[in-house]
């Protein structure tokens, strides 16, 4: 029976002395060395008493060891639960409690906050630092570099990724081995990845894009990655001539274009640039082609579904569109009120069905039922249309969501914090255009009668409670919020009013 995820992504490379990770310091880790590391970690994990199906919550910096922990979880049949390193302790506590994690792995320097949380929820705590040191690897290094993979089927859960919601509560998207494998193998074909590819990897590995799209595609194709801790323009410019491909959020591309050293020559050896996680402006697409001769390939996905659509590798990569549904992915556009399928060309709710679509939200049957239809179609919350040539256009969002530099932010979560502050009657959080992050967060406050809220104190509370990328860039005090006749806050009116706050036009 085996363990499909481990066998098809990791086990296939057993004994191969081919490069897998090129590190910024010049070292190279082969596939075989990576698998040895993963097996040692898997032995350590089972030594802690972890059983298949247990959740492993991981909030660590990007490193080869962090990636090997993902491989080790696959090998031992554990559910990998990666967390954004920016999350603060209140956010972390929710994830640990909600998931019932059996093990929490975090950086040694930041154990003060997770320790009582882990204790309170009966989870074991181990450390893993950016340089690979910490209690987990100390234990793993004493273990054998061989591990018999736990028996699993494609229907077994492989990972939980938490995604926020319009109510402000995060939901654990349950992804099966089949979800991850089907998407990785499809993308290898669609984007023509081979063992000769070297992917410039500067994305975080706690989200779908950096972990399941970039890493799984390279694992499934047998290629290698230049594995950078984060997006650093200098590193990217220095290392691009050694790469064949890059995956990034639109901010990667606007930052590259903002530097004159980024030229067609520098991108000469590159085969493919892929963008996703947020809308790529047609203008960026065009400027990039004019500068390098490359047309960026834009694709569309989400945490619950991995990738849904992609522009073609060989055909026309059309700016401002996200291409065609991937093979095996059905996509329809429906009336958001009735759920009826709309005629081609009309704008409505994008729904998708296929082997990529997740199982549901962990222990949230009502939320699952509200978004995942019984017939398997997932209601994405994205508004779009399919044009006459079959290209999918995303024209807006039916969900109240801000995407800043590729990170999703649900305004409700911030509004709940703002509404609680002294002197604040109510608040509205909106996304406004930002030249670097695409969109950024703006908070609008209305004071209680006769009160003057202390904006600085409110900012500092927000900073303590919420991850950095969710902080409003500015808080604005208004006499009242614009409302429609039903009393609903008109966020569009606010977005319109403040759209030029951070842009020059
Ligand atoms: C960092 N900061 C951000 C931010 N990233 N603020 C808002 N939005 C972001 N995305 C904070 C930093 O903490 C810092 O705070 C300040 O902003 C400026 O930092 P920076 O040095 O300019 O940021 P940098 O580290 O360069 O990060 C920017 C980035 C990064 C765009 C490179 O955010 C990134 O790698 N984003 C990718 C996100 C991603 O992988 N999304 C995929 C989700 S999966 P201070 O306090 O120092 O000022 C998904 C599905 C799909 O959506 O389809 O793929
Ligand atoms: P997440 O929940 O973090 O996985 O983010 C998924 C959301 O990102 C989608 O529902 C879309 O709103 C958005 N998204 C992803 N890719 C694209 C894209 N290429 N263009 C526009 N929006 C995108």
PDB file of N, CA and C in Angstrom, residues 116 222 253 286 439:
ATOM      1  N   UNK A 116       3.924  28.365  27.499  1.00  0.00           N
ATOM      2  CA  UNK A 116       2.694  28.153  28.286  1.00  0.00           C
ATOM      3  C   UNK A 116       1.508  27.727  27.421  1.00  0.00           C
ATOM      4  N   UNK A 222      12.021  16.384  -9.917  1.00  0.00           N
ATOM      5  CA  UNK A 222      13.422  15.985  -9.681  1.00  0.00           C
ATOM      6  C   UNK A 222      14.413  17.109  -9.904  1.00  0.00           C
ATOM      7  N   UNK A 253       7.776  40.917  -8.917  1.00  0.00           N
ATOM      8  CA  UNK A 253       7.982  41.427 -10.286  1.00  0.00           C
ATOM      9  C   UNK A 253       8.066  42.945 -10.303  1.00  0.00           C
ATOM     10  N   UNK A 286       3.193  43.760 -19.110  1.00  0.00           N
ATOM     11  CA  UNK A 286       3.699  44.385 -20.344  1.00  0.00           C
ATOM     12  C   UNK A 286       5.099  44.965 -20.155  1.00  0.00           C
ATOM     13  N   UNK A 439      -1.892  46.013  -2.516  1.00  0.00           N
ATOM     14  CA  UNK A 439      -2.911  46.612  -1.646  1.00  0.00           C
ATOM     15  C   UNK A 439      -2.308  46.747  -0.258  1.00  0.00           C
TER      16      UNK A 439
END
